[in-house]
mmCIF file with all atom_site columns, C-alpha atoms and ligand atoms in Angstrom:
data_model
loop_
_atom_site.group_PDB
_atom_site.id
_atom_site.type_symbol
_atom_site.label_atom_id
_atom_site.label_alt_id
_atom_site.label_comp_id
_atom_site.label_asym_id
_atom_site.label_entity_id
_atom_site.label_seq_id
_atom_site.pdbx_PDB_ins_code
_atom_site.Cartn_x
_atom_site.Cartn_y
_atom_site.Cartn_z
_atom_site.occupancy
_atom_site.B_iso_or_equiv
_atom_site.pdbx_formal_charge
_atom_site.auth_seq_id
_atom_site.auth_comp_id
_atom_site.auth_asym_id
_atom_site.auth_atom_id
_atom_site.pdbx_PDB_model_num
ATOM   1   C  CA  . MET A 1 1   ? -54.807 12.781 -16.019 1.00 0.00 ? 130 MET A CA  1
ATOM   2   C  CA  . PRO A 1 2   ? -52.534 12.721 -19.095 1.00 0.00 ? 131 PRO A CA  1
ATOM   3   C  CA  . ARG A 1 3   ? -51.694 16.322 -18.300 1.00 0.00 ? 132 ARG A CA  1
ATOM   4   C  CA  . ALA A 1 4   ? -50.473 15.438 -14.832 1.00 0.00 ? 133 ALA A CA  1
ATOM   5   C  CA  . LYS A 1 5   ? -48.456 12.625 -16.314 1.00 0.00 ? 134 LYS A CA  1
ATOM   6   C  CA  . LEU A 1 6   ? -46.879 14.916 -18.867 1.00 0.00 ? 135 LEU A CA  1
ATOM   7   C  CA  . PHE A 1 7   ? -46.067 17.388 -16.123 1.00 0.00 ? 136 PHE A CA  1
ATOM   8   C  CA  . ALA A 1 8   ? -44.332 14.669 -14.129 1.00 0.00 ? 137 ALA A CA  1
ATOM   9   C  CA  . VAL A 1 9   ? -42.289 13.640 -17.154 1.00 0.00 ? 138 VAL A CA  1
ATOM   10  C  CA  . VAL A 1 10  ? -41.220 17.218 -17.815 1.00 0.00 ? 139 VAL A CA  1
ATOM   11  C  CA  . VAL A 1 11  ? -40.263 17.770 -14.190 1.00 0.00 ? 140 VAL A CA  1
ATOM   12  C  CA  . PHE A 1 12  ? -38.203 14.616 -14.043 1.00 0.00 ? 141 PHE A CA  1
ATOM   13  C  CA  . ALA A 1 13  ? -36.516 15.461 -17.329 1.00 0.00 ? 142 ALA A CA  1
ATOM   14  C  CA  . ALA A 1 14  ? -35.648 18.898 -15.989 1.00 0.00 ? 143 ALA A CA  1
ATOM   15  C  CA  . ILE A 1 15  ? -34.200 17.419 -12.807 1.00 0.00 ? 144 ILE A CA  1
ATOM   16  C  CA  . GLY A 1 16  ? -32.201 14.954 -14.874 1.00 0.00 ? 145 GLY A CA  1
ATOM   17  C  CA  . LEU A 1 17  ? -30.805 17.685 -17.080 1.00 0.00 ? 146 LEU A CA  1
ATOM   18  C  CA  . ALA A 1 18  ? -29.978 19.868 -14.103 1.00 0.00 ? 147 ALA A CA  1
ATOM   19  C  CA  . GLY A 1 19  ? -28.052 16.933 -12.682 1.00 0.00 ? 148 GLY A CA  1
ATOM   20  C  CA  . CYS A 1 20  ? -26.028 16.677 -15.864 1.00 0.00 ? 149 CYS A CA  1
ATOM   21  C  CA  . PHE A 1 21  ? -25.372 20.281 -16.701 1.00 0.00 ? 150 PHE A CA  1
ATOM   22  C  CA  . GLY A 1 22  ? -26.133 22.267 -13.573 1.00 0.00 ? 151 GLY A CA  1
ATOM   23  C  CA  . GLY A 1 23  ? -22.860 21.360 -11.951 1.00 0.00 ? 152 GLY A CA  1
ATOM   24  C  CA  . GLY A 1 24  ? -24.696 21.316 -8.644  1.00 0.00 ? 153 GLY A CA  1
ATOM   25  C  CA  . GLY A 1 25  ? -24.602 17.557 -8.429  1.00 0.00 ? 154 GLY A CA  1
ATOM   26  C  CA  . ARG A 1 26  ? -21.116 16.992 -9.719  1.00 0.00 ? 155 ARG A CA  1
ATOM   27  C  CA  . TYR A 1 27  ? -18.649 15.957 -7.058  1.00 0.00 ? 156 TYR A CA  1
ATOM   28  C  CA  . MET A 1 28  ? -15.445 17.918 -7.604  1.00 0.00 ? 157 MET A CA  1
ATOM   29  C  CA  . ILE A 1 29  ? -12.380 15.904 -6.622  1.00 0.00 ? 158 ILE A CA  1
ATOM   30  C  CA  . GLY A 1 30  ? -10.175 18.981 -6.923  1.00 0.00 ? 159 GLY A CA  1
ATOM   31  C  CA  . GLU A 1 31  ? -12.210 20.842 -4.319  1.00 0.00 ? 160 GLU A CA  1
ATOM   32  C  CA  . SER A 1 32  ? -12.661 18.014 -1.862  1.00 0.00 ? 161 SER A CA  1
ATOM   33  C  CA  . LYS A 1 33  ? -10.725 17.926 1.378   1.00 0.00 ? 162 LYS A CA  1
ATOM   34  C  CA  . ALA A 1 34  ? -11.543 14.252 1.908   1.00 0.00 ? 163 ALA A CA  1
ATOM   35  C  CA  . TYR A 1 35  ? -8.570  11.946 2.356   1.00 0.00 ? 164 TYR A CA  1
ATOM   36  C  CA  . GLU A 1 36  ? -9.680  9.712  -0.518  1.00 0.00 ? 165 GLU A CA  1
ATOM   37  C  CA  . ALA A 1 37  ? -9.780  12.741 -2.827  1.00 0.00 ? 166 ALA A CA  1
ATOM   38  C  CA  . SER A 1 38  ? -6.144  13.495 -2.027  1.00 0.00 ? 167 SER A CA  1
ATOM   39  C  CA  . LEU A 1 39  ? -5.287  9.834  -2.630  1.00 0.00 ? 168 LEU A CA  1
ATOM   40  C  CA  . TYR A 1 40  ? -6.991  10.141 -5.990  1.00 0.00 ? 169 TYR A CA  1
ATOM   41  C  CA  . ARG A 1 41  ? -5.078  13.292 -6.876  1.00 0.00 ? 170 ARG A CA  1
ATOM   42  C  CA  . GLN A 1 42  ? -1.763  11.643 -6.003  1.00 0.00 ? 171 GLN A CA  1
ATOM   43  C  CA  . ASN A 1 43  ? -2.302  8.243  -7.577  1.00 0.00 ? 172 ASN A CA  1
ATOM   44  C  CA  . CYS A 1 44  ? -5.048  8.255  -10.174 1.00 0.00 ? 173 CYS A CA  1
ATOM   45  C  CA  . ALA A 1 45  ? -5.377  11.718 -11.717 1.00 0.00 ? 174 ALA A CA  1
ATOM   46  C  CA  . ILE A 1 46  ? -2.299  11.281 -13.897 1.00 0.00 ? 175 ILE A CA  1
ATOM   47  C  CA  . CYS A 1 47  ? -4.162  8.670  -15.946 1.00 0.00 ? 176 CYS A CA  1
ATOM   48  C  CA  . HIS A 1 48  ? -7.870  9.171  -15.264 1.00 0.00 ? 177 HIS A CA  1
ATOM   49  C  CA  . GLY A 1 49  ? -7.696  12.969 -15.351 1.00 0.00 ? 178 GLY A CA  1
ATOM   50  C  CA  . PRO A 1 50  ? -8.072  15.463 -12.486 1.00 0.00 ? 179 PRO A CA  1
ATOM   51  C  CA  . GLU A 1 51  ? -11.836 14.890 -12.251 1.00 0.00 ? 180 GLU A CA  1
ATOM   52  C  CA  . GLY A 1 52  ? -11.993 11.252 -13.331 1.00 0.00 ? 181 GLY A CA  1
ATOM   53  C  CA  . ASP A 1 53  ? -13.282 11.952 -16.819 1.00 0.00 ? 182 ASP A CA  1
ATOM   54  C  CA  . GLY A 1 54  ? -10.650 9.740  -18.438 1.00 0.00 ? 183 GLY A CA  1
ATOM   55  C  CA  . LYS A 1 55  ? -8.167  10.616 -21.138 1.00 0.00 ? 184 LYS A CA  1
ATOM   56  C  CA  . THR A 1 56  ? -5.795  9.257  -23.762 1.00 0.00 ? 185 THR A CA  1
ATOM   57  C  CA  . LEU A 1 57  ? -2.192  8.957  -22.607 1.00 0.00 ? 186 LEU A CA  1
ATOM   58  C  CA  . ASP A 1 58  ? 0.802   9.958  -24.698 1.00 0.00 ? 187 ASP A CA  1
ATOM   59  C  CA  . ASP A 1 59  ? 1.441   6.316  -25.589 1.00 0.00 ? 188 ASP A CA  1
ATOM   60  C  CA  . GLY A 1 60  ? -2.097  6.000  -26.934 1.00 0.00 ? 189 GLY A CA  1
ATOM   61  C  CA  . THR A 1 61  ? -3.577  4.149  -23.940 1.00 0.00 ? 190 THR A CA  1
ATOM   62  C  CA  . ARG A 1 62  ? -7.261  4.975  -23.586 1.00 0.00 ? 191 ARG A CA  1
ATOM   63  C  CA  . VAL A 1 63  ? -8.027  5.521  -19.918 1.00 0.00 ? 192 VAL A CA  1
ATOM   64  C  CA  . PRO A 1 64  ? -11.761 5.249  -19.215 1.00 0.00 ? 193 PRO A CA  1
ATOM   65  C  CA  . SER A 1 65  ? -13.908 7.763  -17.399 1.00 0.00 ? 194 SER A CA  1
ATOM   66  C  CA  . LEU A 1 66  ? -14.676 6.719  -13.836 1.00 0.00 ? 195 LEU A CA  1
ATOM   67  C  CA  . ARG A 1 67  ? -17.921 8.691  -13.933 1.00 0.00 ? 196 ARG A CA  1
ATOM   68  C  CA  . GLU A 1 68  ? -19.834 7.454  -16.947 1.00 0.00 ? 197 GLU A CA  1
ATOM   69  C  CA  . GLY A 1 69  ? -19.955 4.952  -19.770 1.00 0.00 ? 198 GLY A CA  1
ATOM   70  C  CA  . GLU A 1 70  ? -20.052 1.183  -19.844 1.00 0.00 ? 199 GLU A CA  1
ATOM   71  C  CA  . PHE A 1 71  ? -18.252 0.211  -16.657 1.00 0.00 ? 200 PHE A CA  1
ATOM   72  C  CA  . LYS A 1 72  ? -16.154 -2.917 -16.679 1.00 0.00 ? 201 LYS A CA  1
ATOM   73  C  CA  . ALA A 1 73  ? -15.809 -2.946 -12.926 1.00 0.00 ? 202 ALA A CA  1
ATOM   74  C  CA  . LYS A 1 74  ? -19.337 -2.745 -11.601 1.00 0.00 ? 203 LYS A CA  1
ATOM   75  C  CA  . THR A 1 75  ? -19.396 -4.195 -8.105  1.00 0.00 ? 204 THR A CA  1
ATOM   76  C  CA  . GLU A 1 76  ? -17.348 -2.993 -5.148  1.00 0.00 ? 205 GLU A CA  1
ATOM   77  C  CA  . ASN A 1 77  ? -15.203 -6.110 -5.360  1.00 0.00 ? 206 ASN A CA  1
ATOM   78  C  CA  . GLN A 1 78  ? -14.525 -5.623 -9.056  1.00 0.00 ? 207 GLN A CA  1
ATOM   79  C  CA  . ILE A 1 79  ? -13.514 -2.004 -8.491  1.00 0.00 ? 208 ILE A CA  1
ATOM   80  C  CA  . TYR A 1 80  ? -11.325 -3.037 -5.573  1.00 0.00 ? 209 TYR A CA  1
ATOM   81  C  CA  . ASP A 1 81  ? -9.716  -5.730 -7.687  1.00 0.00 ? 210 ASP A CA  1
ATOM   82  C  CA  . GLN A 1 82  ? -8.956  -3.243 -10.465 1.00 0.00 ? 211 GLN A CA  1
ATOM   83  C  CA  . ILE A 1 83  ? -7.340  -0.826 -8.009  1.00 0.00 ? 212 ILE A CA  1
ATOM   84  C  CA  . ALA A 1 84  ? -5.355  -3.515 -6.203  1.00 0.00 ? 213 ALA A CA  1
ATOM   85  C  CA  . ASN A 1 85  ? -4.193  -5.477 -9.246  1.00 0.00 ? 214 ASN A CA  1
ATOM   86  C  CA  . GLY A 1 86  ? -4.599  -3.121 -12.187 1.00 0.00 ? 215 GLY A CA  1
ATOM   87  C  CA  . GLY A 1 87  ? -4.419  -4.709 -15.609 1.00 0.00 ? 216 GLY A CA  1
ATOM   88  C  CA  . ASN A 1 88  ? -4.908  -3.697 -19.219 1.00 0.00 ? 217 ASN A CA  1
ATOM   89  C  CA  . GLY A 1 89  ? -2.765  -0.583 -18.976 1.00 0.00 ? 218 GLY A CA  1
ATOM   90  C  CA  . MET A 1 90  ? -3.432  0.231  -15.337 1.00 0.00 ? 219 MET A CA  1
ATOM   91  C  CA  . VAL A 1 91  ? -0.848  -0.295 -12.625 1.00 0.00 ? 220 VAL A CA  1
ATOM   92  C  CA  . GLY A 1 92  ? -1.878  -2.133 -9.457  1.00 0.00 ? 221 GLY A CA  1
ATOM   93  C  CA  . PHE A 1 93  ? -1.752  -0.317 -6.129  1.00 0.00 ? 222 PHE A CA  1
ATOM   94  C  CA  . ARG A 1 94  ? -1.625  -3.112 -3.581  1.00 0.00 ? 223 ARG A CA  1
ATOM   95  C  CA  . ARG A 1 95  ? 2.019   -2.317 -2.773  1.00 0.00 ? 224 ARG A CA  1
ATOM   96  C  CA  . GLN A 1 96  ? 1.609   1.466  -2.560  1.00 0.00 ? 225 GLN A CA  1
ATOM   97  C  CA  . LEU A 1 97  ? -1.725  1.762  -0.796  1.00 0.00 ? 226 LEU A CA  1
ATOM   98  C  CA  . SER A 1 98  ? -3.121  0.152  2.323   1.00 0.00 ? 227 SER A CA  1
ATOM   99  C  CA  . GLU A 1 99  ? -6.257  -1.979 2.332   1.00 0.00 ? 228 GLU A CA  1
ATOM   100 C  CA  . ARG A 1 100 ? -8.126  0.891  3.961   1.00 0.00 ? 229 ARG A CA  1
ATOM   101 C  CA  . GLU A 1 101 ? -6.930  3.410  1.376   1.00 0.00 ? 230 GLU A CA  1
ATOM   102 C  CA  . MET A 1 102 ? -8.013  1.185  -1.497  1.00 0.00 ? 231 MET A CA  1
ATOM   103 C  CA  . ARG A 1 103 ? -11.434 0.703  0.134   1.00 0.00 ? 232 ARG A CA  1
ATOM   104 C  CA  . LEU A 1 104 ? -11.773 4.485  0.450   1.00 0.00 ? 233 LEU A CA  1
ATOM   105 C  CA  . LEU A 1 105 ? -10.997 4.839  -3.249  1.00 0.00 ? 234 LEU A CA  1
ATOM   106 C  CA  . VAL A 1 106 ? -13.633 2.220  -4.086  1.00 0.00 ? 235 VAL A CA  1
ATOM   107 C  CA  . GLU A 1 107 ? -16.142 4.378  -2.224  1.00 0.00 ? 236 GLU A CA  1
ATOM   108 C  CA  . LEU A 1 108 ? -14.966 7.507  -4.003  1.00 0.00 ? 237 LEU A CA  1
ATOM   109 C  CA  . VAL A 1 109 ? -15.490 5.835  -7.376  1.00 0.00 ? 238 VAL A CA  1
ATOM   110 C  CA  . LYS A 1 110 ? -18.844 4.285  -6.547  1.00 0.00 ? 239 LYS A CA  1
ATOM   111 C  CA  . ARG A 1 111 ? -20.458 6.898  -4.359  1.00 0.00 ? 240 ARG A CA  1
ATOM   112 C  CA  . ASP A 1 112 ? -18.938 10.215 -5.385  1.00 0.00 ? 241 ASP A CA  1
ATOM   113 C  CA  . LEU A 1 113 ? -18.145 9.707  -9.062  1.00 0.00 ? 242 LEU A CA  1
ATOM   114 C  CA  . ARG A 1 114 ? -20.822 7.248  -10.152 1.00 0.00 ? 243 ARG A CA  1
ATOM   115 C  CA  . GLY A 1 115 ? -23.455 8.306  -7.660  1.00 0.00 ? 244 GLY A CA  1
ATOM   116 C  CA  . GLN A 1 116 ? -24.354 4.711  -6.813  1.00 0.00 ? 245 GLN A CA  1
HETATM 117 C  C1  . HEC B 2 .   ? -1.096  4.129  -15.499 1.00 0.00 ? 38  HEC B C1  1
HETATM 118 C  C2  . HEC B 2 .   ? -2.415  4.721  -15.716 1.00 0.00 ? 38  HEC B C2  1
HETATM 119 C  C3  . HEC B 2 .   ? -3.459  4.475  -14.639 1.00 0.00 ? 38  HEC B C3  1
HETATM 120 C  C4  . HEC B 2 .   ? -3.417  4.813  -13.303 1.00 0.00 ? 38  HEC B C4  1
HETATM 121 C  C5  . HEC B 2 .   ? -2.278  5.471  -12.546 1.00 0.00 ? 38  HEC B C5  1
HETATM 122 C  C6  . HEC B 2 .   ? -4.700  4.437  -12.761 1.00 0.00 ? 38  HEC B C6  1
HETATM 123 N  N1  . HEC B 2 .   ? -5.488  3.866  -13.719 1.00 0.00 ? 38  HEC B N1  1
HETATM 124 FE FE1 . HEC B 2 .   ? -7.348  3.118  -13.443 1.00 0.00 ? 38  HEC B FE1 1
HETATM 125 N  N2  . HEC B 2 .   ? -7.356  2.437  -15.351 1.00 0.00 ? 38  HEC B N2  1
HETATM 126 C  C7  . HEC B 2 .   ? -6.379  2.670  -16.293 1.00 0.00 ? 38  HEC B C7  1
HETATM 127 C  C8  . HEC B 2 .   ? -6.729  1.988  -17.530 1.00 0.00 ? 38  HEC B C8  1
HETATM 128 C  C9  . HEC B 2 .   ? -5.921  1.983  -18.823 1.00 0.00 ? 38  HEC B C9  1
HETATM 129 C  C10 . HEC B 2 .   ? -7.963  1.346  -17.286 1.00 0.00 ? 38  HEC B C10 1
HETATM 130 C  C11 . HEC B 2 .   ? -8.775  0.451  -18.247 1.00 0.00 ? 38  HEC B C11 1
HETATM 131 C  C12 . HEC B 2 .   ? -8.469  -1.011 -17.926 1.00 0.00 ? 38  HEC B C12 1
HETATM 132 C  C13 . HEC B 2 .   ? -9.294  -1.959 -18.753 1.00 0.00 ? 38  HEC B C13 1
HETATM 133 O  O1  . HEC B 2 .   ? -9.832  -1.570 -19.778 1.00 0.00 ? 38  HEC B O1  1
HETATM 134 O  O2  . HEC B 2 .   ? -9.412  -3.116 -18.331 1.00 0.00 ? 38  HEC B O2  1
HETATM 135 C  C14 . HEC B 2 .   ? -8.340  1.657  -15.908 1.00 0.00 ? 38  HEC B C14 1
HETATM 136 C  C15 . HEC B 2 .   ? -9.493  1.204  -15.295 1.00 0.00 ? 38  HEC B C15 1
HETATM 137 C  C16 . HEC B 2 .   ? -9.906  1.591  -14.033 1.00 0.00 ? 38  HEC B C16 1
HETATM 138 C  C17 . HEC B 2 .   ? -11.161 1.217  -13.437 1.00 0.00 ? 38  HEC B C17 1
HETATM 139 C  C18 . HEC B 2 .   ? -12.246 0.359  -14.083 1.00 0.00 ? 38  HEC B C18 1
HETATM 140 C  C19 . HEC B 2 .   ? -13.144 1.257  -14.915 1.00 0.00 ? 38  HEC B C19 1
HETATM 141 C  C20 . HEC B 2 .   ? -14.399 0.565  -15.366 1.00 0.00 ? 38  HEC B C20 1
HETATM 142 O  O3  . HEC B 2 .   ? -14.648 0.520  -16.572 1.00 0.00 ? 38  HEC B O3  1
HETATM 143 O  O4  . HEC B 2 .   ? -15.147 0.081  -14.519 1.00 0.00 ? 38  HEC B O4  1
HETATM 144 C  C21 . HEC B 2 .   ? -11.209 1.785  -12.210 1.00 0.00 ? 38  HEC B C21 1
HETATM 145 C  C22 . HEC B 2 .   ? -12.345 1.686  -11.199 1.00 0.00 ? 38  HEC B C22 1
HETATM 146 C  C23 . HEC B 2 .   ? -9.974  2.488  -12.024 1.00 0.00 ? 38  HEC B C23 1
HETATM 147 N  N3  . HEC B 2 .   ? -9.203  2.354  -13.164 1.00 0.00 ? 38  HEC B N3  1
HETATM 148 C  C24 . HEC B 2 .   ? -9.653  3.200  -10.903 1.00 0.00 ? 38  HEC B C24 1
HETATM 149 C  C25 . HEC B 2 .   ? -8.411  3.765  -10.669 1.00 0.00 ? 38  HEC B C25 1
HETATM 150 C  C26 . HEC B 2 .   ? -8.024  4.366  -9.414  1.00 0.00 ? 38  HEC B C26 1
HETATM 151 C  C27 . HEC B 2 .   ? -8.939  4.539  -8.205  1.00 0.00 ? 38  HEC B C27 1
HETATM 152 C  C28 . HEC B 2 .   ? -6.733  4.754  -9.548  1.00 0.00 ? 38  HEC B C28 1
HETATM 153 C  C29 . HEC B 2 .   ? -5.814  5.366  -8.494  1.00 0.00 ? 38  HEC B C29 1
HETATM 154 C  C30 . HEC B 2 .   ? -5.610  4.563  -7.299  1.00 0.00 ? 38  HEC B C30 1
HETATM 155 C  C31 . HEC B 2 .   ? -6.314  4.407  -10.908 1.00 0.00 ? 38  HEC B C31 1
HETATM 156 N  N4  . HEC B 2 .   ? -7.357  3.808  -11.548 1.00 0.00 ? 38  HEC B N4  1
HETATM 157 C  C32 . HEC B 2 .   ? -5.054  4.649  -11.433 1.00 0.00 ? 38  HEC B C32 1
HETATM 158 C  C33 . HEC B 2 .   ? -5.225  3.391  -16.110 1.00 0.00 ? 38  HEC B C33 1
HETATM 159 C  C34 . HEC B 2 .   ? -4.775  3.875  -14.889 1.00 0.00 ? 38  HEC B C34 1
#
């Protein structure tokens, strides 16, 4: 029995690692033809990086990764609110983007980048 258990642990660890390093599971914004990916490239990449990994801007602003870390905006509504209103170094998009476009970006963040 312990053997089977150990085997299961090893298998799950391997799957987990493959997910992190294999590249197979990583959603590539730059290769996506989805509309929300093009919205991301036009509006968000300049600060969050081409693949949403975050970066430090020239003025020293730390822009967080949208893929991993301690998320401030956890629920769909919180993510939507951040996109619409911005805050803390982020511009708000409610004047540039439609309701539907912002909802699509919420999905991109949650589903494609965070895998939730
Ligand atoms: C001017 C630079 C800038 C642009 C452009 C920008 N962001 Fe941000 N974004 C930030 C900064 C800085 C933060 C951190 C805010 C904070 O700490 O409260 C942030 C935070 C976020 C968060 C919350 C992250 C968390 O911890 O949960 C989300 C989601 C987000 N941005 C999505 C987007 C999307 C989608 C776009 C494009 C529509 C975008 N951002 C465009 C700078 C930017």
